[in-house]
PDB file of C-alpha atoms in Angstrom:
ATOM      1  CA  MET A   1      -2.390  -1.160 -22.701  1.00 55.00           C
ATOM      2  CA  ASN A   2      -5.802  -2.259 -21.057  1.00 57.00           C
ATOM      3  CA  VAL A   3      -5.781   0.023 -17.359  1.00 74.00           C
ATOM      4  CA  ASP A   4      -8.547   0.817 -15.042  1.00 82.00           C
ATOM      5  CA  TRP A   5      -8.104   4.133 -15.183  1.00 88.00           C
ATOM      6  CA  ASP A   6      -9.787   6.945 -13.045  1.00 93.00           C
ATOM      7  CA  PRO A   7     -10.832   9.433 -15.636  1.00 94.00           C
ATOM      8  CA  ALA A   8      -8.908  12.063 -13.839  1.00 96.00           C
ATOM      9  CA  ILE A   9      -5.668   9.917 -13.668  1.00 95.00           C
ATOM     10  CA  SER A  10      -6.201   9.542 -17.372  1.00 94.00           C
ATOM     11  CA  ARG A  11      -6.879  12.601 -18.474  1.00 95.00           C
ATOM     12  CA  ALA A  12      -3.484  14.245 -16.534  1.00 96.00           C
ATOM     13  CA  ILE A  13      -1.822  11.066 -18.423  1.00 95.00           C
ATOM     14  CA  ALA A  14      -3.069  12.510 -21.529  1.00 94.00           C
ATOM     15  CA  ALA A  15      -2.228  16.033 -21.024  1.00 94.00           C
ATOM     16  CA  ASP A  16       1.314  14.743 -20.568  1.00 92.00           C
ATOM     17  CA  VAL A  17       1.254  12.542 -23.721  1.00 93.00           C
ATOM     18  CA  GLY A  18      -0.574  14.638 -26.040  1.00 94.00           C
ATOM     19  CA  HIS A  19      -3.743  12.119 -26.334  1.00 95.00           C
ATOM     20  CA  PRO A  20      -6.004  10.446 -25.385  1.00 92.00           C
ATOM     21  CA  PRO A  21      -6.108   6.844 -24.436  1.00 90.00           C
ATOM     22  CA  PRO A  22      -5.439   4.505 -24.825  1.00 90.00           C
ATOM     23  CA  PHE A  23      -1.881   5.158 -23.967  1.00 91.00           C
ATOM     24  CA  SER A  24       0.999   1.971 -24.567  1.00 92.00           C
ATOM     25  CA  VAL A  25       3.148   1.048 -22.167  1.00 90.00           C
ATOM     26  CA  ASN A  26       6.055   3.000 -23.095  1.00 91.00           C
ATOM     27  CA  GLU A  27       4.537   5.915 -22.559  1.00 92.00           C
ATOM     28  CA  THR A  28       3.082   5.437 -19.435  1.00 91.00           C
ATOM     29  CA  ARG A  29       6.365   3.485 -17.901  1.00 89.00           C
ATOM     30  CA  SER A  30       8.835   6.026 -19.093  1.00 92.00           C
ATOM     31  CA  MET A  31       6.635   8.971 -17.249  1.00 95.00           C
ATOM     32  CA  THR A  32       8.785  10.866 -14.287  1.00 97.00           C
ATOM     33  CA  TYR A  33       6.261  13.804 -13.282  1.00 97.00           C
ATOM     34  CA  LEU A  34       2.167  13.267 -13.050  1.00 97.00           C
ATOM     35  CA  LYS A  35       0.385  15.806 -11.489  1.00 97.00           C
ATOM     36  CA  VAL A  36      -3.777  15.012 -10.937  1.00 97.00           C
ATOM     37  CA  ARG A  37      -6.962  16.542  -9.355  1.00 97.00           C
ATOM     38  CA  HIS A  38     -10.177  14.981  -8.466  1.00 97.00           C
ATOM     39  CA  ALA A  39      -9.229  11.165  -8.820  1.00 97.00           C
ATOM     40  CA  GLN A  40     -12.037   9.436  -6.820  1.00 96.00           C
ATOM     41  CA  SER A  41      -9.837   6.698  -6.710  1.00 94.00           C
ATOM     42  CA  TYR A  42      -5.911   5.386  -7.609  1.00 91.00           C
ATOM     43  CA  GLY A  43      -6.838   3.079 -10.501  1.00 86.00           C
ATOM     44  CA  GLY A  44      -3.900   2.436 -12.913  1.00 86.00           C
ATOM     45  CA  LEU A  45      -1.057   4.891 -10.897  1.00 91.00           C
ATOM     46  CA  GLU A  46       0.657   1.519  -9.558  1.00 86.00           C
ATOM     47  CA  ASP A  47       1.704   0.878 -13.257  1.00 87.00           C
ATOM     48  CA  LEU A  48       3.397   4.063 -14.250  1.00 93.00           C
ATOM     49  CA  TYR A  49       6.433   2.569 -13.081  1.00 91.00           C
ATOM     50  CA  GLY A  50       8.623   6.000 -14.186  1.00 94.00           C
ATOM     51  CA  LEU A  51       7.301   8.330 -11.581  1.00 96.00           C
ATOM     52  CA  ARG A  52       9.799  10.558  -9.401  1.00 97.00           C
ATOM     53  CA  ILE A  53       7.278  12.713  -8.194  1.00 98.00           C
ATOM     54  CA  LEU A  54       3.278  12.783  -7.454  1.00 98.00           C
ATOM     55  CA  LEU A  55       1.061  15.324  -7.059  1.00 98.00           C
ATOM     56  CA  LEU A  56      -2.464  14.497  -6.072  1.00 98.00           C
ATOM     57  CA  VAL A  57      -5.131  17.412  -5.590  1.00 98.00           C
ATOM     58  CA  GLY A  58      -8.359  17.261  -4.516  1.00 98.00           C
ATOM     59  CA  CYS A  59      -8.933  13.645  -4.680  1.00 97.00           C
ATOM     60  CA  GLY A  60     -11.947  11.333  -2.971  1.00 97.00           C
ATOM     61  CA  PHE A  61     -10.253   8.307  -1.305  1.00 95.00           C
ATOM     62  CA  PRO A  62      -9.332   7.593   2.218  1.00 97.00           C
ATOM     63  CA  ASP A  63      -6.698   5.308   1.160  1.00 96.00           C
ATOM     64  CA  LEU A  64      -2.928   5.596   0.309  1.00 94.00           C
ATOM     65  CA  PRO A  65      -2.501   4.667  -3.497  1.00 91.00           C
ATOM     66  CA  PRO A  66      -0.614   1.381  -3.525  1.00 89.00           C
ATOM     67  CA  ILE A  67       3.055   3.518  -4.593  1.00 91.00           C
ATOM     68  CA  GLY A  68       5.202   0.511  -3.326  1.00 90.00           C
ATOM     69  CA  SER A  69       5.426  -0.177  -7.337  1.00 89.00           C
ATOM     70  CA  LEU A  70       7.315   2.789  -8.028  1.00 93.00           C
ATOM     71  CA  ALA A  71      10.537   2.195  -6.791  1.00 92.00           C
ATOM     72  CA  ASP A  72      12.033   5.632  -8.200  1.00 95.00           C
ATOM     73  CA  LEU A  73       9.443   7.505  -6.469  1.00 97.00           C
ATOM     74  CA  LYS A  74      11.449  10.142  -4.726  1.00 97.00           C
ATOM     75  CA  SER A  75       8.626  12.946  -4.068  1.00 98.00           C
ATOM     76  CA  PHE A  76       5.321  12.321  -3.404  1.00 98.00           C
ATOM     77  CA  THR A  77       2.312  14.958  -2.855  1.00 98.00           C
ATOM     78  CA  ILE A  78      -1.502  14.694  -1.459  1.00 98.00           C
ATOM     79  CA  SER A  79      -2.968  18.017  -0.821  1.00 98.00           C
ATOM     80  CA  GLU A  80      -6.732  18.831   0.281  1.00 98.00           C
ATOM     81  CA  SER A  81      -8.058  15.429  -0.393  1.00 98.00           C
ATOM     82  CA  ALA A  82     -10.111  12.580   1.871  1.00 97.00           C
ATOM     83  CA  LEU A  83      -6.764  10.801   2.903  1.00 98.00           C
ATOM     84  CA  ARG A  84      -6.697   9.205   6.034  1.00 97.00           C
ATOM     85  CA  ASN A  85      -4.555   5.972   6.345  1.00 97.00           C
ATOM     86  CA  LEU A  86      -0.540   5.676   5.273  1.00 98.00           C
ATOM     87  CA  GLU A  87      -0.061   2.145   5.635  1.00 96.00           C
ATOM     88  CA  GLY A  88       2.318   1.141   3.118  1.00 94.00           C
ATOM     89  CA  VAL A  89       3.923   4.616   3.068  1.00 96.00           C
ATOM     90  CA  GLY A  90       6.827   2.772   3.771  1.00 94.00           C
ATOM     91  CA  GLU A  91       7.338   0.696   0.574  1.00 93.00           C
ATOM     92  CA  ALA A  92       8.171   3.690  -1.010  1.00 92.00           C
ATOM     93  CA  GLU A  93      11.770   2.832  -0.709  1.00 91.00           C
ATOM     94  CA  SER A  94      13.302   5.793  -2.671  1.00 95.00           C
ATOM     95  CA  LEU A  95      10.948   8.431  -0.817  1.00 97.00           C
ATOM     96  CA  ARG A  96      12.716  11.682   0.542  1.00 97.00           C
ATOM     97  CA  SER A  97       9.795  14.009  -0.208  1.00 98.00           C
ATOM     98  CA  LEU A  98       6.493  13.865   1.778  1.00 98.00           C
ATOM     99  CA  LYS A  99       3.565  16.535   1.609  1.00 98.00           C
ATOM    100  CA  LEU A 100       0.143  15.685   3.205  1.00 98.00           C
ATOM    101  CA  PRO A 101      -1.225  18.782   3.815  1.00 98.00           C
ATOM    102  CA  ARG A 102      -5.439  19.098   4.545  1.00 98.00           C
ATOM    103  CA  ASN A 103      -5.900  16.007   4.610  1.00 98.00           C
ATOM    104  CA  PHE A 104      -8.134  13.957   7.352  1.00 97.00           C
ATOM    105  CA  ILE A 105      -4.834  12.085   8.945  1.00 98.00           C
ATOM    106  CA  GLU A 106      -5.019  11.373  12.318  1.00 97.00           C
ATOM    107  CA  ASP A 107      -1.978   8.204  12.657  1.00 98.00           C
ATOM    108  CA  LEU A 108       1.308   8.883  11.250  1.00 98.00           C
ATOM    109  CA  THR A 109       3.076   5.546  12.966  1.00 98.00           C
ATOM    110  CA  PRO A 110       3.472   4.221   9.478  1.00 97.00           C
ATOM    111  CA  LEU A 111       5.749   7.200   8.814  1.00 97.00           C
ATOM    112  CA  LEU A 112       8.014   5.389  10.498  1.00 97.00           C
ATOM    113  CA  GLU A 113       8.339   2.766   8.399  1.00 95.00           C
ATOM    114  CA  CYS A 114       9.786   5.375   5.564  1.00 95.00           C
ATOM    115  CA  ARG A 115      13.705   4.418   5.942  1.00 92.00           C
ATOM    116  CA  GLN A 116      14.856   7.288   2.763  1.00 94.00           C
ATOM    117  CA  LEU A 117      12.224  10.045   4.592  1.00 97.00           C
ATOM    118  CA  ASP A 118      13.795  14.035   4.840  1.00 97.00           C
ATOM    119  CA  SER A 119      11.160  16.233   5.171  1.00 98.00           C
ATOM    120  CA  VAL A 120       7.243  15.635   5.314  1.00 98.00           C
ATOM    121  CA  ASN A 121       4.543  18.283   6.123  1.00 98.00           C
ATOM    122  CA  VAL A 122       1.087  16.911   7.558  1.00 98.00           C
ATOM    123  CA  SER A 123      -0.051  20.716   8.408  1.00 98.00           C
ATOM    124  CA  GLY A 124      -4.204  20.984   8.550  1.00 98.00           C
ATOM    125  CA  ASN A 125      -4.597  17.459   9.853  1.00 98.00           C
ATOM    126  CA  PRO A 126      -6.348  16.387  13.133  1.00 97.00           C
ATOM    127  CA  LEU A 127      -3.148  14.199  14.033  1.00 97.00           C
ATOM    128  CA  SER A 128      -3.992  12.379  17.337  1.00 97.00           C
ATOM    129  CA  GLU A 129      -1.681  12.936  20.772  1.00 96.00           C
ATOM    130  CA  THR A 130       0.285   9.874  19.840  1.00 97.00           C
ATOM    131  CA  SER A 131       1.145  11.160  16.277  1.00 98.00           C
ATOM    132  CA  VAL A 132       1.984  14.647  17.579  1.00 98.00           C
ATOM    133  CA  GLN A 133       4.062  13.519  21.059  1.00 97.00           C
ATOM    134  CA  GLU A 134       5.310  10.283  20.027  1.00 98.00           C
ATOM    135  CA  VAL A 135       5.843   9.756  16.339  1.00 98.00           C
ATOM    136  CA  ILE A 136       7.008  13.336  15.685  1.00 98.00           C
ATOM    137  CA  PRO A 137       9.335  13.753  17.990  1.00 98.00           C
ATOM    138  CA  GLU A 138      10.916   9.601  17.200  1.00 98.00           C
ATOM    139  CA  LEU A 139      11.389  11.695  13.411  1.00 98.00           C
ATOM    140  CA  THR A 140      12.702  14.761  14.297  1.00 98.00           C
ATOM    141  CA  GLY A 141      14.693  12.481  16.280  1.00 97.00           C
ATOM    142  CA  LYS A 142      16.125  10.675  13.022  1.00 96.00           C
ATOM    143  CA  GLY A 143      16.397  14.186  10.809  1.00 97.00           C
ATOM    144  CA  VAL A 144      13.501  14.024   9.506  1.00 98.00           C
ATOM    145  CA  ARG A 145      12.511  17.559   9.018  1.00 98.00           C
ATOM    146  CA  VAL A 146       8.202  17.956   9.590  1.00 98.00           C
ATOM    147  CA  ILE A 147       5.391  20.247   9.187  1.00 98.00           C
ATOM    148  CA  PHE A 148       2.695  19.340  11.313  1.00 98.00           C
ATOM    149  CA  PRO A 149      -0.390  21.623  12.797  1.00 97.00           C
ATOM    150  CA  THR A 150       0.175  23.987  16.093  1.00 96.00           C
ATOM    151  CA  LEU A 151      -2.499  22.332  19.030  1.00 96.00           C
ATOM    152  CA  LYS A 152      -4.602  25.511  18.769  1.00 96.00           C
ATOM    153  CA  GLU A 153      -5.355  23.949  15.083  1.00 97.00           C
ATOM    154  CA  ARG A 154      -6.127  20.580  16.474  1.00 97.00           C
ATOM    155  CA  GLU A 155      -8.576  21.191  18.623  1.00 97.00           C
ATOM    156  CA  LEU A 156     -10.609  23.258  16.023  1.00 97.00           C
ATOM    157  CA  MET A 157     -10.465  20.556  13.717  1.00 98.00           C
ATOM    158  CA  SER A 158     -11.349  18.192  16.548  1.00 96.00           C
ATOM    159  CA  ARG A 159     -14.297  20.228  17.365  1.00 97.00           C
ATOM    160  CA  MET A 160     -15.477  21.025  13.829  1.00 97.00           C
ATOM    161  CA  ARG A 161     -15.128  16.904  13.274  1.00 96.00           C
ATOM    162  CA  ASP A 162     -17.630  16.437  16.460  1.00 95.00           C
ATOM    163  CA  ALA A 163     -20.188  18.701  14.817  1.00 96.00           C
ATOM    164  CA  GLY A 164     -19.909  17.129  11.734  1.00 96.00           C
ATOM    165  CA  LEU A 165     -18.243  19.530   9.957  1.00 97.00           C
ATOM    166  CA  PRO A 166     -15.012  17.859   8.085  1.00 96.00           C
ATOM    167  CA  PHE A 167     -13.168  21.176   7.799  1.00 98.00           C
ATOM    168  CA  SER A 168      -9.481  21.896   7.385  1.00 98.00           C
ATOM    169  CA  TYR A 169      -7.748  24.381   9.795  1.00 98.00           C
ATOM    170  CA  TYR A 170      -4.307  25.802   8.762  1.00 97.00           C
ATOM    171  CA  GLN A 171      -1.746  29.218   8.848  1.00 94.00           C
ATOM    172  CA  MET A 172      -0.668  30.146   5.552  1.00 89.00           C
ATOM    173  CA  SER A 173       1.592  33.552   5.335  1.00 82.00           C
ATOM    174  CA  GLY A 174       0.297  34.915   8.712  1.00 85.00           C
ATOM    175  CA  SER A 175      -3.267  34.162   8.451  1.00 91.00           C
ATOM    176  CA  PHE A 176      -5.431  31.441   9.025  1.00 96.00           C
ATOM    177  CA  ARG A 177      -7.527  29.764   6.866  1.00 96.00           C
ATOM    178  CA  LEU A 178     -10.438  27.005   6.887  1.00 97.00           C
ATOM    179  CA  CYS A 179     -11.220  24.434   3.584  1.00 97.00           C
ATOM    180  CA  ARG A 180     -12.775  21.179   2.405  1.00 97.00           C
ATOM    181  CA  PRO A 181     -10.268  18.720   2.071  1.00 98.00           C
ATOM    182  CA  GLY A 182     -12.186  16.041  -0.056  1.00 97.00           C
ATOM    183  CA  LEU A 183     -14.836  15.960  -2.438  1.00 97.00           C
ATOM    184  CA  ASP A 184     -17.890  15.058  -0.679  1.00 96.00           C
ATOM    185  CA  LEU A 185     -18.695  18.899   0.323  1.00 95.00           C
ATOM    186  CA  THR A 186     -16.652  20.571  -3.032  1.00 96.00           C
ATOM    187  CA  ASP A 187     -15.682  19.558  -6.499  1.00 95.00           C
ATOM    188  CA  MET A 188     -13.085  22.540  -6.072  1.00 95.00           C
ATOM    189  CA  PRO A 189     -11.651  21.341  -2.703  1.00 97.00           C
ATOM    190  CA  GLU A 190      -8.220  23.164  -3.567  1.00 96.00           C
ATOM    191  CA  ALA A 191      -9.981  26.488  -4.429  1.00 94.00           C
ATOM    192  CA  ASP A 192     -12.008  28.955  -1.746  1.00 91.00           C
ATOM    193  CA  HIS A 193      -9.692  28.203   0.902  1.00 95.00           C
ATOM    194  CA  ILE A 194     -11.530  30.824   4.030  1.00 94.00           C
ATOM    195  CA  LYS A 195      -9.669  33.467   6.081  1.00 95.00           C
ATOM    196  CA  ILE A 196     -10.711  33.377   9.629  1.00 96.00           C
ATOM    197  CA  ALA A 197      -9.238  33.802  12.937  1.00 96.00           C
ATOM    198  CA  PRO A 198      -9.108  31.175  15.581  1.00 97.00           C
ATOM    199  CA  ASP A 199     -11.130  33.368  17.910  1.00 97.00           C
ATOM    200  CA  GLU A 200     -13.806  33.748  15.505  1.00 96.00           C
ATOM    201  CA  VAL A 201     -14.068  30.115  14.489  1.00 97.00           C
ATOM    202  CA  GLU A 202     -14.483  29.267  18.351  1.00 97.00           C
ATOM    203  CA  ARG A 203     -17.123  32.048  18.431  1.00 97.00           C
ATOM    204  CA  LEU A 204     -19.254  30.197  15.485  1.00 97.00           C
ATOM    205  CA  LEU A 205     -18.941  26.518  17.236  1.00 97.00           C
ATOM    206  CA  ASP A 206     -19.909  28.305  20.534  1.00 96.00           C
ATOM    207  CA  GLY A 207     -22.519  30.013  19.102  1.00 93.00           C
ATOM    208  CA  ASP A 208     -23.597  30.148  15.697  1.00 95.00           C
ATOM    209  CA  LEU A 209     -23.077  26.292  13.942  1.00 95.00           C
ATOM    210  CA  GLU A 210     -25.328  27.832  11.014  1.00 96.00           C
ATOM    211  CA  ALA A 211     -22.541  30.147  10.078  1.00 96.00           C
ATOM    212  CA  LEU A 212     -19.372  27.538  10.746  1.00 96.00           C
ATOM    213  CA  GLU A 213     -21.556  25.533   8.083  1.00 96.00           C
ATOM    214  CA  ASN A 214     -22.235  27.625   5.707  1.00 95.00           C
ATOM    215  CA  ILE A 215     -19.154  29.756   5.774  1.00 96.00           C
ATOM    216  CA  PHE A 216     -17.944  29.002   2.418  1.00 95.00           C
ATOM    217  CA  ASP A 217     -20.929  31.120   1.041  1.00 93.00           C
ATOM    218  CA  ARG A 218     -18.974  34.204   2.649  1.00 91.00           C
ATOM    219  CA  LYS A 219     -16.634  35.268  -0.203  1.00 87.00           C
ATOM    220  CA  ASP A 220     -15.631  38.589   1.436  1.00 88.00           C
ATOM    221  CA  LEU A 221     -13.653  35.693   3.594  1.00 88.00           C
ATOM    222  CA  ILE A 222     -12.043  34.503   0.571  1.00 84.00           C
ATOM    223  CA  PRO A 223      -8.373  36.222   0.126  1.00 77.00           C
ATOM    224  CA  THR A 224      -7.730  37.497  -2.913  1.00 59.00           C
ATOM    225  CA  LEU A 225      -4.293  38.282  -4.677  1.00 44.00           C
ATOM    226  CA  LEU A 226      -3.389  41.750  -2.402  1.00 41.00           C
ATOM    227  CA  ASP A 227      -3.583  39.557   0.797  1.00 50.00           C
ATOM    228  CA  PRO A 228      -0.218  38.096   2.127  1.00 47.00           C
TER     229      PRO A 228
END
């Protein structure tokens, strides 16, 4: 099968089928589940026609993969990635669960095209006012369960972005965390999320931007297994 696979996608498929490429058409098109870490492109994903569950973690592409060809896709996750653009999401006609935490998404308007959507998670994204004030209410009015960032989280993400710090800020298990989505600032964006309160982020933004820029060097702020 002659497909221009992204190396990370190729590794994920190889782990599933039990051998390195090349992969047969029967092998790739019979796959129903795939988890990919650290892909720089989505090359080849559109050929995995049988996928029902797709998870992409710490990826570097800003646009949504072409999921319209995945007719059976029901659950789709992209986390800690550089995703910005949701155009084309409505082409996945069977999609019911969409998890997009900790990306760079501002515009949620394309989600209104998802006719079967039951739930969506867009926490840790710098959503626009239009997305929060108009799109999310329309989604919830259709019965979609939406998890989205608070006003304070969005304000802090906006301020950090204006300062040249493309960080994601989100709440988890009663505490606030900071991370670096995508692959521009780290090769492991799903790891080493800093535990830091909103007032401390504000203090650093107001008076010690260099300390905030280097905050991920603070190993004492990384949650341990004993943290909630």
